[in-house]
Each structure stands twice: as C-alpha cells, then as structure tokens.
Amino acid sequence: MKAKVVKLTFLFVLISFYQNCGSPFQSQTVKLKQQDTASSSDILGDAFVAQTSLKPLSQHQLYLTVKDTFRSIPEVELIQASVWDHSNLSRPFDNILQNNTIDDADTLDLVVEAANNISDLIIKYSNLTLNCSANSPDCSTHYITNFLPKLFRRPLAQEETDQYKAFKAYQENELAGNQENILRQVIRASLQDPAFLYRFEIGTLTEGSNVYKLTDVEYVTKISFFLTNKGPEQSILEQAKNGFFNGICVTAPPC
C-alpha cells in the first residue's frame, strides 16, 4: 500500500512539473505550430496534419490495456488471443479523422482478428469480466458506459457514447434481439476503434498564439505510458478531467 501511495505521489509531482515547467515531449507535440504543418502534405501526400498527433500503441501496450480493462480473462488465453503486430501499426490510419478506416489490408486483418478473438473471450467470461450476463439486455449498455472509458483510457464525449448506443440499437434490429451477439458486435467495434489503438494528443490552441497545449487528460496519459507502459488509473483520470493538475506548480514561481 505504501509503495502504491509513493508511486501515485511521484506521478502527481511529475505531471505537475511537466505541465507547468515544461516537458521533454513538448518539442514534438505541445509546440506544434500551424505554419509548420502546412508543408507536411508534401511529405504525406494527400494526408493533412493539423494539430493532431497520433501515437500508435505497441503490441505490449495494447495487451496491457485489455488486461487491465478485463481483469478476469485468464492470462494464457489472452496472450494467445492478442495477435496484434505493432510493426504494422507504426503509422496512423490513412483516413483516421475522416472515416475511421484502415487502408492497409494486412493491418486491418490483424486488428479484426484480435478484436474477434478477444471479444469471444470477454463473452465467455462475461459474468467475471463485465459483471453481467452476455444474454442480458442491459449488458451492452453497461459495457458502453463502464468499460469504454477504461478501454479508451479517457472519459468519453457524449457524442461517442451516443454513437455506440446507436450502433447497439442498429445491431438489435439486425440480429433480431440476440443479446449475446449484440454485445459481441459492440465489443468488436470498440476493439477496432482508433481511440483504443492510438493515443490521441490533440491539445487545445493556446489563446493569443498558434501553439497547441496538451489537455490534462492527455498529459497524465502521456506520462503514465512513459512510466508504466499503460494508461493511467481511473482515479487519476478523474482528477485530470476535473482540472486538478491545471495551474499546479511544484516549485517556487515563476516555474
């Protein structure tokens, strides 16, 4: 317990220092300027890069995310199901912000296969992994509300929640009310979602300048992956969501 407190305290201090005193990561993301990105199209062809920065998760990071989200899946079975090859996820989806599509066939096959394998495991152990029966009409909604934020390592926007609920409603019609298969389709969709496969470091435009600054949630996520190779604990995400780290400085001002 003492070690956990020390670890969390260190994380809070490190987050505070990076946010207010500067971070070694800033040159890549936080100080990304609009005039710098205009020429990126010459390198990336038809792709257009504005303030958005996408960080593909490695095979190990994807595995740890699933393991932390669905803690009751036997480790041996989960390792066998996790067939991502991070070398094929080394570049962003071609149309990530427009259509959430994957243009590379090999990458798409790996993502779909892993999503199918893992969703089957979650369904198999649903009473343990989700705390609800896969045959329950409420289990899909329970998954959307309680597990998507863990899987995506951040709070969901209302629009995202509404999209998944609309997808669930569509599947109910398509699958004639088969609750287990409806849940399976919702889980598969989430495991192929860019929000799961990538870390988004978009930031917000700093007032009076053309510099983008990472949000509190993006900061704690970046630092958590740097320290632990996985996303932050839910308690830290809640603190970040509520602005706990905004304006904190751990040294005498000015930082």
PDB file of C-alpha atoms in Angstrom:
ATOM      1  CA  MET A   1       0.000   0.000   0.000  1.00  0.00           C
ATOM      2  CA  LYS A   2       2.875   2.331   0.901  1.00  0.00           C
ATOM      3  CA  ALA A   3       4.550   1.664  -2.454  1.00  0.00           C
ATOM      4  CA  LYS A   4       1.312   2.497  -4.279  1.00  0.00           C
ATOM      5  CA  VAL A   5       0.999   5.823  -2.423  1.00  0.00           C
ATOM      6  CA  VAL A   6       4.607   6.710  -3.241  1.00  0.00           C
ATOM      7  CA  LYS A   7       4.034   5.800  -6.912  1.00  0.00           C
ATOM      8  CA  LEU A   8       0.880   7.944  -7.150  1.00  0.00           C
ATOM      9  CA  THR A   9       2.584  10.857  -5.360  1.00  0.00           C
ATOM     10  CA  PHE A  10       5.517  10.690  -7.752  1.00  0.00           C
ATOM     11  CA  LEU A  11       3.126  10.641 -10.712  1.00  0.00           C
ATOM     12  CA  PHE A  12       1.257  13.702  -9.410  1.00  0.00           C
ATOM     13  CA  VAL A  13       4.521  15.597  -8.910  1.00  0.00           C
ATOM     14  CA  LEU A  14       5.861  14.638 -12.335  1.00  0.00           C
ATOM     15  CA  ILE A  15       2.604  15.641 -14.032  1.00  0.00           C
ATOM     16  CA  SER A  16       2.597  18.988 -12.241  1.00  0.00           C
ATOM     17  CA  PHE A  17       6.196  19.674 -13.176  1.00  0.00           C
ATOM     18  CA  TYR A  18       5.742  18.802 -16.858  1.00  0.00           C
ATOM     19  CA  GLN A  19       2.578  20.832 -17.193  1.00  0.00           C
ATOM     20  CA  ASN A  20       3.923  23.992 -15.625  1.00  0.00           C
ATOM     21  CA  CYS A  21       7.672  23.840 -16.067  1.00  0.00           C
ATOM     22  CA  GLY A  22       7.953  22.202 -19.461  1.00  0.00           C
ATOM     23  CA  SER A  23       8.307  18.684 -20.749  1.00  0.00           C
ATOM     24  CA  PRO A  24      10.926  16.942 -22.866  1.00  0.00           C
ATOM     25  CA  PHE A  25       7.994  15.842 -25.067  1.00  0.00           C
ATOM     26  CA  GLN A  26       6.902  19.404 -25.838  1.00  0.00           C
ATOM     27  CA  SER A  27       9.013  19.925 -28.935  1.00  0.00           C
ATOM     28  CA  GLN A  28       7.101  17.152 -30.716  1.00  0.00           C
ATOM     29  CA  THR A  29       3.518  17.845 -29.715  1.00  0.00           C
ATOM     30  CA  VAL A  30       2.864  20.816 -27.473  1.00  0.00           C
ATOM     31  CA  LYS A  31       4.764  23.281 -29.617  1.00  0.00           C
ATOM     32  CA  LEU A  32       3.341  22.085 -32.908  1.00  0.00           C
ATOM     33  CA  LYS A  33       2.564  25.187 -34.977  1.00  0.00           C
ATOM     34  CA  GLN A  34       0.144  25.615 -37.834  1.00  0.00           C
ATOM     35  CA  GLN A  35       2.683  27.123 -40.199  1.00  0.00           C
ATOM     36  CA  ASP A  36       4.943  24.123 -39.602  1.00  0.00           C
ATOM     37  CA  THR A  37       2.284  21.622 -40.623  1.00  0.00           C
ATOM     38  CA  ALA A  38       1.354  23.155 -43.950  1.00  0.00           C
ATOM     39  CA  SER A  39       4.425  21.675 -45.621  1.00  0.00           C
ATOM     40  CA  SER A  40       3.684  18.226 -44.163  1.00  0.00           C
ATOM     41  CA  SER A  41       1.374  17.462 -47.072  1.00  0.00           C
ATOM     42  CA  ASP A  42       4.411  17.465 -49.352  1.00  0.00           C
ATOM     43  CA  ILE A  43       5.749  14.507 -47.361  1.00  0.00           C
ATOM     44  CA  LEU A  44       2.497  12.704 -46.588  1.00  0.00           C
ATOM     45  CA  GLY A  45       0.835  13.067 -49.976  1.00  0.00           C
ATOM     46  CA  ASP A  46      -2.902  13.583 -49.626  1.00  0.00           C
ATOM     47  CA  ALA A  47      -2.820  13.310 -45.834  1.00  0.00           C
ATOM     48  CA  PHE A  48      -3.274  16.566 -43.943  1.00  0.00           C
ATOM     49  CA  VAL A  49      -1.782  17.130 -40.500  1.00  0.00           C
ATOM     50  CA  ALA A  50      -3.008  19.981 -38.324  1.00  0.00           C
ATOM     51  CA  GLN A  51      -2.554  19.973 -34.534  1.00  0.00           C
ATOM     52  CA  THR A  52      -3.416  16.296 -34.181  1.00  0.00           C
ATOM     53  CA  SER A  53      -0.743  13.822 -33.134  1.00  0.00           C
ATOM     54  CA  LEU A  54      -1.425  10.073 -33.074  1.00  0.00           C
ATOM     55  CA  LYS A  55       0.706   7.663 -31.092  1.00  0.00           C
ATOM     56  CA  PRO A  56       0.166   4.005 -32.070  1.00  0.00           C
ATOM     57  CA  LEU A  57       0.233   1.634 -29.126  1.00  0.00           C
ATOM     58  CA  SER A  58       2.697  -1.233 -29.289  1.00  0.00           C
ATOM     59  CA  GLN A  59       1.553  -4.840 -29.167  1.00  0.00           C
ATOM     60  CA  HIS A  60       2.524  -4.982 -25.480  1.00  0.00           C
ATOM     61  CA  GLN A  61       0.684  -1.749 -24.662  1.00  0.00           C
ATOM     62  CA  LEU A  62      -2.487  -2.996 -26.360  1.00  0.00           C
ATOM     63  CA  TYR A  63      -2.206  -6.228 -24.394  1.00  0.00           C
ATOM     64  CA  LEU A  64      -1.762  -4.385 -21.079  1.00  0.00           C
ATOM     65  CA  THR A  65      -4.753  -2.153 -21.819  1.00  0.00           C
ATOM     66  CA  VAL A  66      -7.010  -5.150 -22.417  1.00  0.00           C
ATOM     67  CA  LYS A  67      -5.585  -6.991 -19.410  1.00  0.00           C
ATOM     68  CA  ASP A  68      -6.273  -4.014 -17.114  1.00  0.00           C
ATOM     69  CA  THR A  69      -9.755  -3.432 -18.529  1.00  0.00           C
ATOM     70  CA  PHE A  70     -10.920  -7.054 -18.375  1.00  0.00           C
ATOM     71  CA  ARG A  71      -9.015  -8.370 -15.380  1.00  0.00           C
ATOM     72  CA  SER A  72     -10.692 -11.777 -15.137  1.00  0.00           C
ATOM     73  CA  ILE A  73      -9.585 -13.153 -18.527  1.00  0.00           C
ATOM     74  CA  PRO A  74      -7.013 -15.937 -17.954  1.00  0.00           C
ATOM     75  CA  GLU A  75      -3.605 -14.593 -18.955  1.00  0.00           C
ATOM     76  CA  VAL A  76      -2.665 -17.588 -21.116  1.00  0.00           C
ATOM     77  CA  GLU A  77      -5.841 -17.272 -23.185  1.00  0.00           C
ATOM     78  CA  LEU A  78      -5.423 -13.517 -23.524  1.00  0.00           C
ATOM     79  CA  ILE A  79      -1.836 -13.836 -24.775  1.00  0.00           C
ATOM     80  CA  GLN A  80      -2.972 -16.309 -27.423  1.00  0.00           C
ATOM     81  CA  ALA A  81      -5.815 -14.016 -28.487  1.00  0.00           C
ATOM     82  CA  SER A  82      -3.653 -10.878 -28.739  1.00  0.00           C
ATOM     83  CA  VAL A  83      -2.368 -11.167 -32.288  1.00  0.00           C
ATOM     84  CA  TRP A  84      -1.567  -7.507 -32.984  1.00  0.00           C
ATOM     85  CA  ASP A  85       1.700  -6.859 -34.741  1.00  0.00           C
ATOM     86  CA  HIS A  86       2.813  -3.404 -33.682  1.00  0.00           C
ATOM     87  CA  SER A  87       5.133  -3.080 -36.678  1.00  0.00           C
ATOM     88  CA  ASN A  88       2.013  -2.884 -38.856  1.00  0.00           C
ATOM     89  CA  LEU A  89       0.535  -0.194 -36.609  1.00  0.00           C
ATOM     90  CA  SER A  90       3.532   2.081 -36.970  1.00  0.00           C
ATOM     91  CA  ARG A  91       1.684   4.690 -38.992  1.00  0.00           C
ATOM     92  CA  PRO A  92      -1.715   6.339 -38.480  1.00  0.00           C
ATOM     93  CA  PHE A  93      -4.825   5.143 -40.273  1.00  0.00           C
ATOM     94  CA  ASP A  94      -4.914   6.833 -43.679  1.00  0.00           C
ATOM     95  CA  ASN A  95      -8.298   8.413 -43.006  1.00  0.00           C
ATOM     96  CA  ILE A  96      -8.264   8.376 -39.241  1.00  0.00           C
ATOM     97  CA  LEU A  97     -10.053  11.675 -38.676  1.00  0.00           C
ATOM     98  CA  GLN A  98     -12.403  11.485 -41.636  1.00  0.00           C
ATOM     99  CA  ASN A  99     -13.745   7.937 -41.784  1.00  0.00           C
ATOM    100  CA  ASN A 100     -12.009   5.902 -39.057  1.00  0.00           C
ATOM    101  CA  THR A 101     -10.925   3.447 -41.739  1.00  0.00           C
ATOM    102  CA  ILE A 102      -7.760   1.414 -42.208  1.00  0.00           C
ATOM    103  CA  ASP A 103      -6.383   1.413 -45.717  1.00  0.00           C
ATOM    104  CA  ASP A 104      -3.744  -1.280 -45.220  1.00  0.00           C
ATOM    105  CA  ALA A 105      -5.189  -4.780 -45.704  1.00  0.00           C
ATOM    106  CA  ASP A 106      -2.618  -6.591 -43.528  1.00  0.00           C
ATOM    107  CA  THR A 107      -3.117  -4.201 -40.637  1.00  0.00           C
ATOM    108  CA  LEU A 108      -6.879  -4.468 -40.984  1.00  0.00           C
ATOM    109  CA  ASP A 109      -6.731  -8.276 -40.864  1.00  0.00           C
ATOM    110  CA  LEU A 110      -4.684  -8.228 -37.650  1.00  0.00           C
ATOM    111  CA  VAL A 111      -6.948  -5.703 -35.957  1.00  0.00           C
ATOM    112  CA  VAL A 112     -10.099  -7.601 -36.903  1.00  0.00           C
ATOM    113  CA  GLU A 113      -8.653 -10.970 -35.845  1.00  0.00           C
ATOM    114  CA  ALA A 114      -7.564  -9.666 -32.443  1.00  0.00           C
ATOM    115  CA  ALA A 115     -10.936  -7.969 -31.914  1.00  0.00           C
ATOM    116  CA  ASN A 116     -12.779 -11.191 -32.747  1.00  0.00           C
ATOM    117  CA  ASN A 117     -10.577 -13.341 -30.502  1.00  0.00           C
ATOM    118  CA  ILE A 118     -10.735 -11.039 -27.506  1.00  0.00           C
ATOM    119  CA  SER A 119     -14.447 -10.308 -27.802  1.00  0.00           C
ATOM    120  CA  ASP A 120     -15.078 -14.074 -27.721  1.00  0.00           C
ATOM    121  CA  LEU A 121     -13.056 -14.321 -24.501  1.00  0.00           C
ATOM    122  CA  ILE A 122     -14.935 -11.430 -22.901  1.00  0.00           C
ATOM    123  CA  ILE A 123     -18.241 -13.063 -23.805  1.00  0.00           C
ATOM    124  CA  LYS A 124     -17.012 -16.433 -22.493  1.00  0.00           C
ATOM    125  CA  TYR A 125     -16.204 -14.927 -19.087  1.00  0.00           C
ATOM    126  CA  SER A 126     -18.793 -12.115 -19.171  1.00  0.00           C
ATOM    127  CA  ASN A 127     -20.046 -12.676 -15.618  1.00  0.00           C
ATOM    128  CA  LEU A 128     -16.486 -12.109 -14.394  1.00  0.00           C
ATOM    129  CA  THR A 129     -15.148  -9.609 -16.931  1.00  0.00           C
ATOM    130  CA  LEU A 130     -18.255  -7.405 -17.235  1.00  0.00           C
ATOM    131  CA  ASN A 131     -20.171  -8.304 -14.083  1.00  0.00           C
ATOM    132  CA  CYS A 132     -23.224  -9.097 -16.201  1.00  0.00           C
ATOM    133  CA  SER A 133     -24.573 -11.943 -18.299  1.00  0.00           C
ATOM    134  CA  ALA A 134     -23.919 -11.740 -22.034  1.00  0.00           C
ATOM    135  CA  ASN A 135     -27.577 -12.650 -22.538  1.00  0.00           C
ATOM    136  CA  SER A 136     -28.835  -9.705 -20.501  1.00  0.00           C
ATOM    137  CA  PRO A 137     -30.485  -6.857 -22.487  1.00  0.00           C
ATOM    138  CA  ASP A 138     -28.639  -4.334 -20.300  1.00  0.00           C
ATOM    139  CA  CYS A 139     -25.139  -5.805 -20.630  1.00  0.00           C
ATOM    140  CA  SER A 140     -24.266  -3.945 -23.851  1.00  0.00           C
ATOM    141  CA  THR A 141     -25.274  -0.614 -22.336  1.00  0.00           C
ATOM    142  CA  HIS A 142     -23.318  -1.492 -19.191  1.00  0.00           C
ATOM    143  CA  TYR A 143     -20.264  -2.178 -21.365  1.00  0.00           C
ATOM    144  CA  ILE A 144     -20.584   1.122 -23.219  1.00  0.00           C
ATOM    145  CA  THR A 145     -20.992   3.152 -20.047  1.00  0.00           C
ATOM    146  CA  ASN A 146     -18.445   1.489 -17.793  1.00  0.00           C
ATOM    147  CA  PHE A 147     -15.829  -0.198 -19.964  1.00  0.00           C
ATOM    148  CA  LEU A 148     -15.300   2.053 -22.977  1.00  0.00           C
ATOM    149  CA  PRO A 149     -13.693   4.814 -20.839  1.00  0.00           C
ATOM    150  CA  LYS A 150     -11.268   2.203 -19.448  1.00  0.00           C
ATOM    151  CA  LEU A 151     -10.516   0.760 -22.877  1.00  0.00           C
ATOM    152  CA  PHE A 152     -10.023   4.214 -24.441  1.00  0.00           C
ATOM    153  CA  ARG A 153      -8.065   5.437 -21.388  1.00  0.00           C
ATOM    154  CA  ARG A 154     -10.071   8.646 -21.104  1.00  0.00           C
ATOM    155  CA  PRO A 155     -13.578   9.940 -20.426  1.00  0.00           C
ATOM    156  CA  LEU A 156     -15.916   9.586 -23.411  1.00  0.00           C
ATOM    157  CA  ALA A 157     -17.553  12.568 -25.067  1.00  0.00           C
ATOM    158  CA  GLN A 158     -21.341  12.395 -25.093  1.00  0.00           C
ATOM    159  CA  GLU A 159     -21.236  12.137 -28.885  1.00  0.00           C
ATOM    160  CA  GLU A 160     -19.135   8.971 -28.656  1.00  0.00           C
ATOM    161  CA  THR A 161     -21.496   7.391 -26.137  1.00  0.00           C
ATOM    162  CA  ASP A 162     -24.460   8.243 -28.350  1.00  0.00           C
ATOM    163  CA  GLN A 163     -22.742   6.723 -31.394  1.00  0.00           C
ATOM    164  CA  TYR A 164     -22.142   3.420 -29.622  1.00  0.00           C
ATOM    165  CA  LYS A 165     -25.697   3.322 -28.305  1.00  0.00           C
ATOM    166  CA  ALA A 166     -26.962   3.969 -31.831  1.00  0.00           C
ATOM    167  CA  PHE A 167     -24.706   1.162 -33.091  1.00  0.00           C
ATOM    168  CA  LYS A 168     -26.150  -1.134 -30.426  1.00  0.00           C
ATOM    169  CA  ALA A 169     -29.701  -0.219 -31.496  1.00  0.00           C
ATOM    170  CA  TYR A 170     -28.801  -0.968 -35.121  1.00  0.00           C
ATOM    171  CA  GLN A 171     -27.387  -4.376 -34.147  1.00  0.00           C
ATOM    172  CA  GLU A 172     -30.535  -5.177 -32.152  1.00  0.00           C
ATOM    173  CA  ASN A 173     -32.526  -4.792 -35.336  1.00  0.00           C
ATOM    174  CA  GLU A 174     -30.008  -6.680 -37.485  1.00  0.00           C
ATOM    175  CA  LEU A 175     -29.546  -9.583 -35.047  1.00  0.00           C
ATOM    176  CA  ALA A 176     -33.199  -9.982 -34.091  1.00  0.00           C
ATOM    177  CA  GLY A 177     -32.576  -9.254 -30.429  1.00  0.00           C
ATOM    178  CA  ASN A 178     -29.838 -11.873 -29.847  1.00  0.00           C
ATOM    179  CA  GLN A 179     -28.261 -10.151 -26.843  1.00  0.00           C
ATOM    180  CA  GLU A 180     -25.024 -12.139 -26.794  1.00  0.00           C
ATOM    181  CA  ASN A 181     -24.263 -11.380 -30.450  1.00  0.00           C
ATOM    182  CA  ILE A 182     -25.264  -7.743 -29.983  1.00  0.00           C
ATOM    183  CA  LEU A 183     -22.766  -7.448 -27.125  1.00  0.00           C
ATOM    184  CA  ARG A 184     -20.141  -9.249 -29.220  1.00  0.00           C
ATOM    185  CA  GLN A 185     -20.537  -6.725 -32.061  1.00  0.00           C
ATOM    186  CA  VAL A 186     -20.280  -3.756 -29.691  1.00  0.00           C
ATOM    187  CA  ILE A 187     -17.109  -5.173 -28.121  1.00  0.00           C
ATOM    188  CA  ARG A 188     -15.590  -5.929 -31.541  1.00  0.00           C
ATOM    189  CA  ALA A 189     -16.284  -2.386 -32.697  1.00  0.00           C
ATOM    190  CA  SER A 190     -14.597  -0.916 -29.622  1.00  0.00           C
ATOM    191  CA  LEU A 191     -11.503  -3.095 -30.078  1.00  0.00           C
ATOM    192  CA  GLN A 192     -11.150  -1.763 -33.640  1.00  0.00           C
ATOM    193  CA  ASP A 193     -11.745   1.836 -32.636  1.00  0.00           C
ATOM    194  CA  PRO A 194      -8.857   4.268 -33.225  1.00  0.00           C
ATOM    195  CA  ALA A 195      -9.409   5.543 -29.669  1.00  0.00           C
ATOM    196  CA  PHE A 196      -8.244   2.115 -28.437  1.00  0.00           C
ATOM    197  CA  LEU A 197      -5.434   1.508 -30.938  1.00  0.00           C
ATOM    198  CA  TYR A 198      -3.915   5.004 -30.695  1.00  0.00           C
ATOM    199  CA  ARG A 199      -3.204   7.681 -28.137  1.00  0.00           C
ATOM    200  CA  PHE A 200      -4.633  10.982 -29.274  1.00  0.00           C
ATOM    201  CA  GLU A 201      -2.512  14.018 -28.388  1.00  0.00           C
ATOM    202  CA  ILE A 202      -4.556  16.786 -29.945  1.00  0.00           C
ATOM    203  CA  GLY A 203      -4.348  19.527 -27.344  1.00  0.00           C
ATOM    204  CA  THR A 204      -6.017  22.917 -27.357  1.00  0.00           C
ATOM    205  CA  LEU A 205      -4.941  26.104 -29.053  1.00  0.00           C
ATOM    206  CA  THR A 206      -3.276  28.457 -26.584  1.00  0.00           C
ATOM    207  CA  GLU A 207      -5.012  31.829 -26.535  1.00  0.00           C
ATOM    208  CA  GLY A 208      -3.066  34.503 -28.368  1.00  0.00           C
ATOM    209  CA  SER A 209      -0.706  32.098 -30.124  1.00  0.00           C
ATOM    210  CA  ASN A 210      -0.614  29.276 -32.641  1.00  0.00           C
ATOM    211  CA  VAL A 211       0.792  26.757 -30.163  1.00  0.00           C
ATOM    212  CA  TYR A 212      -1.247  23.732 -29.107  1.00  0.00           C
ATOM    213  CA  LYS A 213      -1.098  22.662 -25.455  1.00  0.00           C
ATOM    214  CA  LEU A 214      -1.976  19.157 -24.292  1.00  0.00           C
ATOM    215  CA  THR A 215      -5.018  18.820 -22.052  1.00  0.00           C
ATOM    216  CA  ASP A 216      -4.729  17.497 -18.506  1.00  0.00           C
ATOM    217  CA  VAL A 217      -6.051  14.091 -19.596  1.00  0.00           C
ATOM    218  CA  GLU A 218      -3.546  13.945 -22.463  1.00  0.00           C
ATOM    219  CA  TYR A 219      -0.725  14.897 -20.079  1.00  0.00           C
ATOM    220  CA  VAL A 220      -1.464  12.219 -17.491  1.00  0.00           C
ATOM    221  CA  THR A 221      -1.893   9.632 -20.254  1.00  0.00           C
ATOM    222  CA  LYS A 222       1.428  10.530 -21.867  1.00  0.00           C
ATOM    223  CA  ILE A 223       3.277  10.402 -18.559  1.00  0.00           C
ATOM    224  CA  SER A 224       1.564   7.187 -17.451  1.00  0.00           C
ATOM    225  CA  PHE A 225       2.641   5.427 -20.661  1.00  0.00           C
ATOM    226  CA  PHE A 226       6.136   6.814 -20.181  1.00  0.00           C
ATOM    227  CA  LEU A 227       6.325   5.421 -16.615  1.00  0.00           C
ATOM    228  CA  THR A 228       4.235   2.241 -16.745  1.00  0.00           C
ATOM    229  CA  ASN A 229       3.688   1.424 -20.446  1.00  0.00           C
ATOM    230  CA  LYS A 230      -0.088   1.648 -19.942  1.00  0.00           C
ATOM    231  CA  GLY A 231      -2.840   4.176 -19.332  1.00  0.00           C
ATOM    232  CA  PRO A 232      -3.421   5.971 -16.010  1.00  0.00           C
ATOM    233  CA  GLU A 233      -5.616   4.673 -13.215  1.00  0.00           C
ATOM    234  CA  GLN A 234      -9.244   5.812 -13.279  1.00  0.00           C
ATOM    235  CA  SER A 235      -8.775   7.899 -10.138  1.00  0.00           C
ATOM    236  CA  ILE A 236      -6.009   9.924 -11.815  1.00  0.00           C
ATOM    237  CA  LEU A 237      -8.090  10.322 -14.984  1.00  0.00           C
ATOM    238  CA  GLU A 238     -10.950  11.680 -12.876  1.00  0.00           C
ATOM    239  CA  GLN A 239      -8.581  14.166 -11.229  1.00  0.00           C
ATOM    240  CA  ALA A 240      -7.357  15.268 -14.654  1.00  0.00           C
ATOM    241  CA  LYS A 241     -10.898  15.524 -16.020  1.00  0.00           C
ATOM    242  CA  ASN A 242     -11.823  17.808 -13.116  1.00  0.00           C
ATOM    243  CA  GLY A 243      -8.834  20.094 -13.742  1.00  0.00           C
ATOM    244  CA  PHE A 244      -6.834  19.031 -10.692  1.00  0.00           C
ATOM    245  CA  PHE A 245      -3.491  19.475 -12.464  1.00  0.00           C
ATOM    246  CA  ASN A 246      -4.355  22.756 -14.168  1.00  0.00           C
ATOM    247  CA  GLY A 247      -2.189  25.547 -12.855  1.00  0.00           C
ATOM    248  CA  ILE A 248      -0.342  23.455 -10.266  1.00  0.00           C
ATOM    249  CA  CYS A 249       3.331  24.219  -9.818  1.00  0.00           C
ATOM    250  CA  VAL A 250       5.668  22.268  -7.556  1.00  0.00           C
ATOM    251  CA  THR A 251       8.467  24.849  -7.471  1.00  0.00           C
ATOM    252  CA  ALA A 252       8.502  28.440  -6.315  1.00  0.00           C
ATOM    253  CA  PRO A 253       7.014  30.685  -9.058  1.00  0.00           C
ATOM    254  CA  PRO A 254       7.860  31.546 -11.689  1.00  0.00           C
ATOM    255  CA  CYS A 255       8.169  27.958 -12.899  1.00  0.00           C
TER     256      CYS A 255
END
